[in-house]
Coordinates of C-alpha atoms in Angstrom, one line a residue:
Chain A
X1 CA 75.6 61.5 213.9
X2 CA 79.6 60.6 214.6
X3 CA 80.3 63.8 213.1
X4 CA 78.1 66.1 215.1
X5 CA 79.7 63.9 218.4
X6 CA 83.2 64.8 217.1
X7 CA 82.2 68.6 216.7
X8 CA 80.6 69.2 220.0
X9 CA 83.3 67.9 221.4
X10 CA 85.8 69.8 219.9
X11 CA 83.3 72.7 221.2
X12 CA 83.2 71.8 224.4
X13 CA 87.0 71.4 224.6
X14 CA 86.8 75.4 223.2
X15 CA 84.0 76.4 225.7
X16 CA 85.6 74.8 228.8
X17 CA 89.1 76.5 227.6
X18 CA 87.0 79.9 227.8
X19 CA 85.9 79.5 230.8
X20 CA 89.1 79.3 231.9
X21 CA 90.5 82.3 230.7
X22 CA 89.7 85.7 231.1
X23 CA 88.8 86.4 227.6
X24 CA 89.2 89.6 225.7
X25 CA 90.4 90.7 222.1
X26 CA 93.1 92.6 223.7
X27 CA 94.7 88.8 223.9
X28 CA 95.3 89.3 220.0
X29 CA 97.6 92.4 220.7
X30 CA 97.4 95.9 218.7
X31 CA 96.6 93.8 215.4
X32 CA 98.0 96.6 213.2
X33 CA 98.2 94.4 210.5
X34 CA 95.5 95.1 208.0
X35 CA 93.8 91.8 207.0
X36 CA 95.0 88.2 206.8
X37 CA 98.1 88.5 204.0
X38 CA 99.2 85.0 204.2
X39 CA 98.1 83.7 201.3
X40 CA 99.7 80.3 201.6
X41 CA 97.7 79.3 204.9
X42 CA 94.6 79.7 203.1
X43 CA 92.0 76.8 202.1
X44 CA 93.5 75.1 199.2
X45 CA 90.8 75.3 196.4
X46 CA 89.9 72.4 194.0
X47 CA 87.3 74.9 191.8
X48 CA 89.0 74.5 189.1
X49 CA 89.8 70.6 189.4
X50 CA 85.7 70.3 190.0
X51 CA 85.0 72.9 187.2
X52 CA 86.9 69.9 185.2
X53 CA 85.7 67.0 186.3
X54 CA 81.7 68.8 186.5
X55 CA 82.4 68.5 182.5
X56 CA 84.5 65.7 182.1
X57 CA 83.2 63.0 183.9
X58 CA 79.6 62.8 183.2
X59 CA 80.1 62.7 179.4
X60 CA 83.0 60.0 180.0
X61 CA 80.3 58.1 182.4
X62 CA 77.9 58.1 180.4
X63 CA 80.0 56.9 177.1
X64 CA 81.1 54.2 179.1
X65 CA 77.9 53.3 181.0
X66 CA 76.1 52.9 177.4
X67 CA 79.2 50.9 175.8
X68 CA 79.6 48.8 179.1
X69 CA 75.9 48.0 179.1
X70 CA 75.7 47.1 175.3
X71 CA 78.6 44.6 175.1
X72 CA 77.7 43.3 178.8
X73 CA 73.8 43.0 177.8
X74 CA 75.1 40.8 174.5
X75 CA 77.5 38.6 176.5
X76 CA 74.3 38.0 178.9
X77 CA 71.9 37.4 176.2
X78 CA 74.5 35.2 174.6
X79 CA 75.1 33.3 177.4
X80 CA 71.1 33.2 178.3
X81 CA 69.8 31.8 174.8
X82 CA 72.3 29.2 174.2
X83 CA 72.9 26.7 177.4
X84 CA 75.5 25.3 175.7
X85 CA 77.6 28.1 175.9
X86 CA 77.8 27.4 179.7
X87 CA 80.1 24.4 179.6
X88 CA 83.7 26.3 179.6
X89 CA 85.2 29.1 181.2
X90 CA 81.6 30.8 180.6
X91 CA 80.4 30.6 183.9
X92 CA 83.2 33.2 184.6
X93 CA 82.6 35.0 181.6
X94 CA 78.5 35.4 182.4
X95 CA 79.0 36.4 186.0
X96 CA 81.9 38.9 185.4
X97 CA 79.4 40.5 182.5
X98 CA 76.9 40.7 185.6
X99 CA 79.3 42.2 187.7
X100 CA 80.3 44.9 184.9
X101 CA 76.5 45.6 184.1
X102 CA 75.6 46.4 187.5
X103 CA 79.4 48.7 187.9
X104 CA 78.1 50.9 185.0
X105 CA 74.8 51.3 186.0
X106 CA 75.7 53.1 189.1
X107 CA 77.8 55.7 186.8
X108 CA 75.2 58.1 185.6
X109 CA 74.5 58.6 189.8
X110 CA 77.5 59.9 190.0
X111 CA 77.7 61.8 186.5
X112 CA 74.9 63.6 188.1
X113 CA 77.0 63.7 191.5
X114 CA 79.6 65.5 189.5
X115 CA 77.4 67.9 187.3
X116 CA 75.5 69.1 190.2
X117 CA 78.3 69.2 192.6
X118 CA 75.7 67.7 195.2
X119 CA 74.4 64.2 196.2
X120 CA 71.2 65.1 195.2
X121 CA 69.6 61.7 196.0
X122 CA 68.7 60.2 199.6
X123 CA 70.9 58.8 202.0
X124 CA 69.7 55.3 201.5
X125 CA 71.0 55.7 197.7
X126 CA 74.1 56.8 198.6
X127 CA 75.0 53.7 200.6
X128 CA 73.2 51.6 198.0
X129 CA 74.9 53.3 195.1
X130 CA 78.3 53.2 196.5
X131 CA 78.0 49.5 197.8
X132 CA 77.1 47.9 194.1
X133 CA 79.9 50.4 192.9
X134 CA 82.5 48.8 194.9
X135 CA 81.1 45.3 195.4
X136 CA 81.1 44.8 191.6
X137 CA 84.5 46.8 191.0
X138 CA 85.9 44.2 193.3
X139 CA 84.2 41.1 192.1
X140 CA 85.1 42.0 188.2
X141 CA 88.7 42.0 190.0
X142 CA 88.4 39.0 191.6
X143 CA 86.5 37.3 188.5
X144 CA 89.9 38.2 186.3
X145 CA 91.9 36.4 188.9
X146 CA 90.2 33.1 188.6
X147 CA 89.8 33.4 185.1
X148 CA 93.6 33.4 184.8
X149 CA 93.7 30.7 187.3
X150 CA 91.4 28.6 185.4
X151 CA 93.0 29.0 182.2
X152 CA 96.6 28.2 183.5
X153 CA 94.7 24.5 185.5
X154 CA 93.4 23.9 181.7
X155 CA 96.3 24.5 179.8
X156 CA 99.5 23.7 182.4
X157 CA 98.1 21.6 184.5
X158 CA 96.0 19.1 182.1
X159 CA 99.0 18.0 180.4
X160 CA 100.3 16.8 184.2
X161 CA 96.6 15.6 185.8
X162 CA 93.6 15.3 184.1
X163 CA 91.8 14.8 187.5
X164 CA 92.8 17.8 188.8
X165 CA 91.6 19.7 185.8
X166 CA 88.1 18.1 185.5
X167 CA 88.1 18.5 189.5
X168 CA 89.0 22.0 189.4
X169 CA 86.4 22.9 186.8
X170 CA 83.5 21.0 188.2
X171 CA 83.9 24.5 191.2
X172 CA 83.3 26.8 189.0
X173 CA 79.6 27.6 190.0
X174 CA 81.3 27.4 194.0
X175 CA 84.1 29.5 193.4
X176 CA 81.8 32.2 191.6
X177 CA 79.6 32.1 194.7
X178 CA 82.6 32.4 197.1
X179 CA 83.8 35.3 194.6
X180 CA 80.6 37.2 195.3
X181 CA 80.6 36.3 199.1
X182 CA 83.9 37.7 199.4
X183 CA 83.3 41.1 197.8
X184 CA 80.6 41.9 199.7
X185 CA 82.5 41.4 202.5
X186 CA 85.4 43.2 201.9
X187 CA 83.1 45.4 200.5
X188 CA 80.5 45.6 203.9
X189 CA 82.1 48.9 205.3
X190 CA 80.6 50.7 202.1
X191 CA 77.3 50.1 203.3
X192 CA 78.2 51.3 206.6
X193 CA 80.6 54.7 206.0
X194 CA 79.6 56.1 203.5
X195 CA 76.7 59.0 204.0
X196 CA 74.7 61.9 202.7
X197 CA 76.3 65.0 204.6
X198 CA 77.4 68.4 205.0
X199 CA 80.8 69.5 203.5
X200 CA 82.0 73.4 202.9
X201 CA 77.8 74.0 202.7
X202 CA 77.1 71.2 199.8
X203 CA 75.4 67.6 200.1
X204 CA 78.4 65.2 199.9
X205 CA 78.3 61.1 199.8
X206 CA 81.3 60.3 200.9
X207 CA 82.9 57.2 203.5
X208 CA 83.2 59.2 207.3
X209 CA 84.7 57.2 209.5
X210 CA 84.1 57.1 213.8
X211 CA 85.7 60.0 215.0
X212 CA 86.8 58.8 217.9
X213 CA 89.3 56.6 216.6
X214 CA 92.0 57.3 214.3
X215 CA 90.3 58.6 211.4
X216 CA 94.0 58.0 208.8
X217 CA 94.0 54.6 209.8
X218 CA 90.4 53.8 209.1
X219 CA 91.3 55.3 205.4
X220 CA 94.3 53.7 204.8
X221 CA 92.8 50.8 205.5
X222 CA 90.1 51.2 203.1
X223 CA 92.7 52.2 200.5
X224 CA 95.1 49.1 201.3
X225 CA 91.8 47.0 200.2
X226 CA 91.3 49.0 197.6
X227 CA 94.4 48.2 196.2
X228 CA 95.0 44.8 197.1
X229 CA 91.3 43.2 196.0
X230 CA 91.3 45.5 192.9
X231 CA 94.6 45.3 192.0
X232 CA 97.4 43.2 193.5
X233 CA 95.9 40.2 193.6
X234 CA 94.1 40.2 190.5
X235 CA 97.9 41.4 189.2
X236 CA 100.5 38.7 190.9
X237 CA 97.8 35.6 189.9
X238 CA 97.5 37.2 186.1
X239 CA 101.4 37.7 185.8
X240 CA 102.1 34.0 187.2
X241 CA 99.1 32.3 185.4
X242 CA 99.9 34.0 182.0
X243 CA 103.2 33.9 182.1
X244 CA 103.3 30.1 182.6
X245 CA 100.6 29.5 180.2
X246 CA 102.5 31.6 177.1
X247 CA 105.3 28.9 178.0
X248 CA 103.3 26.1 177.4
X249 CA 101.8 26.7 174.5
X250 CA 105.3 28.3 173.0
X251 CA 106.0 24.7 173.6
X252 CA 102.7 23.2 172.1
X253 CA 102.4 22.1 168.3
X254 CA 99.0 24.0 167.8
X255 CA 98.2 25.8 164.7
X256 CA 96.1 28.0 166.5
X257 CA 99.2 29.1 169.1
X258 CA 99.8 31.8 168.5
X259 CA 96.3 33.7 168.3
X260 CA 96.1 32.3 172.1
X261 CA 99.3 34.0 172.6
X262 CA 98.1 37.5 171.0
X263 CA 94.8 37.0 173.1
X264 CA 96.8 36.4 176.4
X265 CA 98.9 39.4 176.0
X266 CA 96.0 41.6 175.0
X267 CA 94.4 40.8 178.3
X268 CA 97.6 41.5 180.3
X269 CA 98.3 44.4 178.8
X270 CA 94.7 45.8 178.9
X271 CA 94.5 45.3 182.6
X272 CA 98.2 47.1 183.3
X273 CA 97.0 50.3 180.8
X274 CA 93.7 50.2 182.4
X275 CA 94.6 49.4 186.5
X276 CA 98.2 50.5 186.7
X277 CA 97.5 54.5 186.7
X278 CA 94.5 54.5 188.6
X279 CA 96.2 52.6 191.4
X280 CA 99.3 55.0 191.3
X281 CA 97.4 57.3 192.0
X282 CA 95.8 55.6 195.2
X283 CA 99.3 54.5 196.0
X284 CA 100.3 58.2 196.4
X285 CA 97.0 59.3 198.0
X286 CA 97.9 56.5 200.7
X287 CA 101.6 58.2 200.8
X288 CA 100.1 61.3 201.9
X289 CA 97.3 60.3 203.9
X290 CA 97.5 62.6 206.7
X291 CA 100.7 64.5 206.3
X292 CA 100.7 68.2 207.2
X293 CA 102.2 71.0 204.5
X294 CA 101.2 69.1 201.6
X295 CA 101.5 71.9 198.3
X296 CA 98.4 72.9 197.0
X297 CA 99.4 72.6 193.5
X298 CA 100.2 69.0 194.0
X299 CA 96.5 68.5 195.3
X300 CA 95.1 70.0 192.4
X301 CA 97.2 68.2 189.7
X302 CA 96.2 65.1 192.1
X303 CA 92.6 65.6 191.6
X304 CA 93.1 65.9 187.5
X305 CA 95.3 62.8 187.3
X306 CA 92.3 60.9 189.1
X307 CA 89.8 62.3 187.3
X308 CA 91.4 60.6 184.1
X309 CA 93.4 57.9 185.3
X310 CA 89.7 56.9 186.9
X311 CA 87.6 56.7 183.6
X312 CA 90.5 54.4 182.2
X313 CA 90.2 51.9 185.0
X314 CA 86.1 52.4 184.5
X315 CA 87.0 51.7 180.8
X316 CA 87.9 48.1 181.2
X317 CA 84.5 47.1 182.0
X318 CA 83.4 47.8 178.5
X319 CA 86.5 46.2 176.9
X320 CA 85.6 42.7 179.3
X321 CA 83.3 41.1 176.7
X322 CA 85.5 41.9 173.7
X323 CA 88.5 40.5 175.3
X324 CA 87.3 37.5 177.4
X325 CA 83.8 36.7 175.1
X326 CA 83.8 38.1 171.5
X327 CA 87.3 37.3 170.9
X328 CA 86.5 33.4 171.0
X329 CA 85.7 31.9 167.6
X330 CA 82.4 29.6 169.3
X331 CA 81.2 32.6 171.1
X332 CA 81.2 34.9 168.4
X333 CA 79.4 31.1 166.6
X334 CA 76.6 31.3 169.5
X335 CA 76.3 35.3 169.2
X336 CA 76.2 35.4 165.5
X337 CA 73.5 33.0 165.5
X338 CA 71.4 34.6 168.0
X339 CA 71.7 37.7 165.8
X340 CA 70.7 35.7 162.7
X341 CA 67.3 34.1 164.6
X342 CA 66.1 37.2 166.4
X343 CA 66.5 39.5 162.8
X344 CA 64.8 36.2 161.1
X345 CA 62.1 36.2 163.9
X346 CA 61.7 40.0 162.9
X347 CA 61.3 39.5 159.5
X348 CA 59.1 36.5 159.6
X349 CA 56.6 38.8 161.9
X350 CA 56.5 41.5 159.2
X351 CA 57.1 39.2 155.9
X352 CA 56.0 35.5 155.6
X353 CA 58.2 33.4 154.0
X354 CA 62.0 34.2 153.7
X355 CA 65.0 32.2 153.4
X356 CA 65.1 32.4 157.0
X357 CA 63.2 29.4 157.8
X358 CA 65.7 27.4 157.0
X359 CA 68.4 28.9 159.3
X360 CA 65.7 29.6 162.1
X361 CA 65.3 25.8 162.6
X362 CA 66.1 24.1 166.0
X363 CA 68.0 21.0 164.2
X364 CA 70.5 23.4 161.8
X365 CA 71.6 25.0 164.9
X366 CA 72.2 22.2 167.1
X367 CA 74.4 20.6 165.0
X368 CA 76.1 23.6 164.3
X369 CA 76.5 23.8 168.4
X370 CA 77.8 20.2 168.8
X371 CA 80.3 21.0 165.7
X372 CA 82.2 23.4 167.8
X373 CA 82.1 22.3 170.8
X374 CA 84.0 19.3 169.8
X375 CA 86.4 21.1 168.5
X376 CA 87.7 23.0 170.6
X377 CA 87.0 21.3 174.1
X378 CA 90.2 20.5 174.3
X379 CA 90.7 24.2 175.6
X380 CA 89.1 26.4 178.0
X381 CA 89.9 29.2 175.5
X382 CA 86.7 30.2 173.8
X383 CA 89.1 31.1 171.2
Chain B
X1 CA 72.9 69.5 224.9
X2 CA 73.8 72.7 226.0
X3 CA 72.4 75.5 224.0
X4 CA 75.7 77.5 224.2
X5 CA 77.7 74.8 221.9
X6 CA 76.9 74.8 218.1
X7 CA 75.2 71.5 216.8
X8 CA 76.8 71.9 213.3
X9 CA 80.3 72.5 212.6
X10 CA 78.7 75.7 210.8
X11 CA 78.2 78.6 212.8
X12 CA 76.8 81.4 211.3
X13 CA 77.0 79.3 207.8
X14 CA 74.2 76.7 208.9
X15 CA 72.7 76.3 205.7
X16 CA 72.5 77.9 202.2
X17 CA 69.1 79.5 203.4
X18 CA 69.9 80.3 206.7
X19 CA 73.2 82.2 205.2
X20 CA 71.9 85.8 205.3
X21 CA 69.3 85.6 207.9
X22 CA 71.1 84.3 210.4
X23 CA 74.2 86.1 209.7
X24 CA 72.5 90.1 208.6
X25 CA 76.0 91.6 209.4
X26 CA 78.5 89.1 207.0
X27 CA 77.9 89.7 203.6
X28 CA 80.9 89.3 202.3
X29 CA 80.6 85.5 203.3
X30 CA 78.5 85.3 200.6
X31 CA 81.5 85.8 198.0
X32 CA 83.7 83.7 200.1
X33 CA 80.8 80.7 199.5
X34 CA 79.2 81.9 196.7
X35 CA 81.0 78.5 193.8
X36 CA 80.7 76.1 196.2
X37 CA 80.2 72.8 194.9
X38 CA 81.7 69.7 196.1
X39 CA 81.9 66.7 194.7
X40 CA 85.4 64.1 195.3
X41 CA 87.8 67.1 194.9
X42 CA 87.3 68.6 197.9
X43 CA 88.6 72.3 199.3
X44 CA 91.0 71.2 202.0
X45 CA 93.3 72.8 204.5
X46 CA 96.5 71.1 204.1
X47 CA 98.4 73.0 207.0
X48 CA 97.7 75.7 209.4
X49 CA 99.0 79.4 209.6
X50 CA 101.9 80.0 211.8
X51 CA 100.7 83.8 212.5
X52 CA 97.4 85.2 214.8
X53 CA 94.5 86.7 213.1
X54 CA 92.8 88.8 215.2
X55 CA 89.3 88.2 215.4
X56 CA 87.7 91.9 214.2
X57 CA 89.1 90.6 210.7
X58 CA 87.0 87.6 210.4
X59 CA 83.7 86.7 209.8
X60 CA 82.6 83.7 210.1
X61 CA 84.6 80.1 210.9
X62 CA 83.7 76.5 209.7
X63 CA 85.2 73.2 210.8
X64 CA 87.3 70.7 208.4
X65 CA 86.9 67.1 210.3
X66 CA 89.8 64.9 209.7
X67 CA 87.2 61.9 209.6
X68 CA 85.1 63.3 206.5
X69 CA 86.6 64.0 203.2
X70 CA 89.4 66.2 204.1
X71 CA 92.7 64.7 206.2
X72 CA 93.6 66.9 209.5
X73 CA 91.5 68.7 211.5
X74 CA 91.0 72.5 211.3
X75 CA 89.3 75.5 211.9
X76 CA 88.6 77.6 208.6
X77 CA 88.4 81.4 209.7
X78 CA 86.7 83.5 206.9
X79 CA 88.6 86.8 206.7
X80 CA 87.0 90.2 205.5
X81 CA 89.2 90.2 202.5
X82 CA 87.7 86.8 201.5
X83 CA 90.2 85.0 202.8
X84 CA 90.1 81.4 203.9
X85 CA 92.8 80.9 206.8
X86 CA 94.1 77.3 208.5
X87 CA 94.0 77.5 212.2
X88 CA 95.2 74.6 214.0
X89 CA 92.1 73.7 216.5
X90 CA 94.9 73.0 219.4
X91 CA 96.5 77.0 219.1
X92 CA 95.1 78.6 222.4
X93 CA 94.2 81.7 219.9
X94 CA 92.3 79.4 217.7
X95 CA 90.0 78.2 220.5
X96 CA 89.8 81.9 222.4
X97 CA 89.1 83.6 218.7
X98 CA 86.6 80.6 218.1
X99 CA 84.6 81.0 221.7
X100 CA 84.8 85.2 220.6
X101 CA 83.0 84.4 217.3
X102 CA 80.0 82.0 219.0
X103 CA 79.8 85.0 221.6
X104 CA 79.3 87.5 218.6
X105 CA 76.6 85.1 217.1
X106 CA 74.8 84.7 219.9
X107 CA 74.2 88.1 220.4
X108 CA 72.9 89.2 217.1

């Protein structure tokens, strides 16, 4: 309705102008020029940027919705059949696989946004939609930050206070509720700007923001969140956390160094490929927020540059579980063995007696479980 | 409301269906709107036109809010060569071509 408020007004400022002048065509002079021949002043058309993306992006949503849901679904069911995986770092693990799971599932809406060119779904979707969009986006964000944090209070800090690690670790379960609390906060406004309506004759669902105030502000705004909760804090806490935590265990006598070290920088440098050009792009869409005589060229190569630079940061969902769960030596224990007692369960349904009986008992695997949990519980690396 | 004043920021253009009932005499807006499809990378106006176009060129008008997907405000003036031109909503020409247009609708 804001909308329609802003554009009767802007009519009534025409109509009352009108009425104050005498009002002819004979104000536009002899008008010998043909037609309009400034070619320059003209919309600035994004056809071809939407004839791309119309292609592009639903095939690239839907590769990584089905990738993202498969490796997320195992983490899950992982996580859900063993209850001893929950003692470490897991908690994080399990919840950001949530958060990822829900992210992709709003993808094919808008692979069919950008095949159709139209919102074609209700109103109500399009809030719901782009809320769990951004509310997940941020808490995957926020979920990398405290994993980093986490990591760097059981590896730098236990060496200095064991009661501030065990302390620290006991608030896992809190701090995962406060991480969701948070993003749907900072992600509230979702809910209420974004709308189904009416752009250059298409349904659109897209944030539009009171018109009385000053509509740049309100977007910068939204961008400066943006970029802060999705990638500046998750960045300065990963950098410090990691950094620190490379220089410890340079320092440590551990055989198993220096895979922790690969892992660490795999993580890092995942997040910078993944985060660093979609944000660049924000970054320059903030720059020019509102500026007049901006080229149309530049919009267009703009709009291509997000369309890619997008999907990557959409990728890293799907590479969450190999980098955080699958590459840990007592997950990939836990995950085998779920494999190995639901193909066994399988079999034993359609064949009676196979050499799965054995494996498929509760005692084998518990002392399997108790085996590599002591192991390695000296780190919060599932590694 | 006023009857006089537009509801939508379409006038003449109020709706794929209403195109060419509404509007018998504009054809040619039909090839000016004919690929439209919008979906994040939206048609913009990114500045306005520093010249007058006089209104028995154009034939039709839409509005770009700066609150909705695109930045500034502006009024898009639909030209009979298919043109899309940037008027700046303040220019006095803008606002006595705009009130010429709404007269010509409500007539037909």
């Amino acid at each position: 309705m804001s909308g329609l408020t802003l554009s009767s007004f802007i009519f009534q400022e025409l109509m009352n102008f009108s009425n104050n002048y005498e009002l002819s065509e004979d104000y536009f002079g002899s008008a010998n020029n043909s037609d309009y021949p400034f070619e320059e002043d003209t919309l600035c058309s994004l056809q071809e940027v939407r004839k791309f993306s119309g292609l592009f992006l639903p095939i690239a949503y839907s590769l990584i919705c089905v990738s993202g849901l498969l490796g997320n679904i195992l983490v899950v069911v992982t996580f859900a059949f063993y209850k001893k995986a929950k003692s470490m770092t897991d908690v994080y693990l399990l919840n950001m696989a949530i958060a990822d799971i829900l992210f992709v599932l709003t993808l094919p809406f808008w692979a069919v946004y950008h095949a159709t060119g139209e919102w074609t779904f209700s109103n109500a979707m399009c809030k719901l939609i782009r809320g769990i969009y951004t509310i997940n986006f941020n808490c995957g964000m926020l979920l990398l930050t405290f994993i980093s944090i986490d990591r760097y209070v059981a590896i730098v800090q236990a060496t200095k206070s064991f009661r501030l690690r065990s302390r620290t670790l006991a608030h896992r379960k809190l701090i995962c509720f406060v991480v969701w609390a948070v993003s749907i906060l900072i992600s509230g406004w979702t809910f209420t700007f974004n709308e189904k309506y009416n752009v250059q004759d298409s349904q659109v669902c897209e944030p539009r923001y009171p018109p009385a105030s000053e509509p740049i502000k309100w977007k910068l705004l939204m961008l400066g969140l943006q970029l802060l909760f999705g990638f500046f804090i998750p960045l300065v806490f990963m950098i410090f956390c990691y950094m620190f935590i490379v220089k410890t265990l340079v320092q440590a006598q551990n055989s198993k160094r220096h895979k922790a070290i690969r892992v660490i920088i795999a993580v890092v440098l995942v997040f910078l490929a993944c985060q660093i050009p979609h944000n660049v792009v924000l970054l320059v869409t903030a720059a020019n927020l509102g500026k007049i005589n901006r080229s149309c060229s530049s919009e267009k190569l703009i709009g291509y540059t997000n369309n890619i630079t997008e999907v990557l940061a959409f990728l890293h969902c799907c590479l969450n579980p190999v980098l955080y769960a699958f590459v840990g030596q007592k997950f990939r224990n836990y995950f085998l063995k779920i494999m190995k007692d639901l193909w066994c369960v399988r079999r034993k349904q359609t064949s009676q007696g196979f050499s799965c009986s054995r494996l498929y008992s509760e005692t084998f695997i518990s002392r399997q479980n108790s085996e590599t949990i002591d192991n390695d519980n000296a780190s919060s690396f599932t590694m | 409301m006023d009857p006089i004043i537009p509801q939508k920021s379409h006038l003449c253009l109020t709706s794929k269906r209403e195109l060419f009932s509404a509007c018998p005499t504009l054809p040619s807006l039909k090839a000016i709107l004919a690929n439209k499809d919008s979906a994040s990378s939206f048609d913009c106006c990114l500045r306005y036109t520093a010249h007058v176009l006089h209104p028995k060129f154009i034939v039709g008008f839409t509005q770009q809010l700066a609150n909705e997907a695109c930045d500034i405000n502006a009024i898009i003036f639909y030209t009979k060569k298919k043109l899309a031109v940037c008027a700046d909503p303040k220019k006095k020409w803008v606002k006595q071509a705009v009130h010429i247009l709404s007269q010509r609708v409500k007539k037909m």
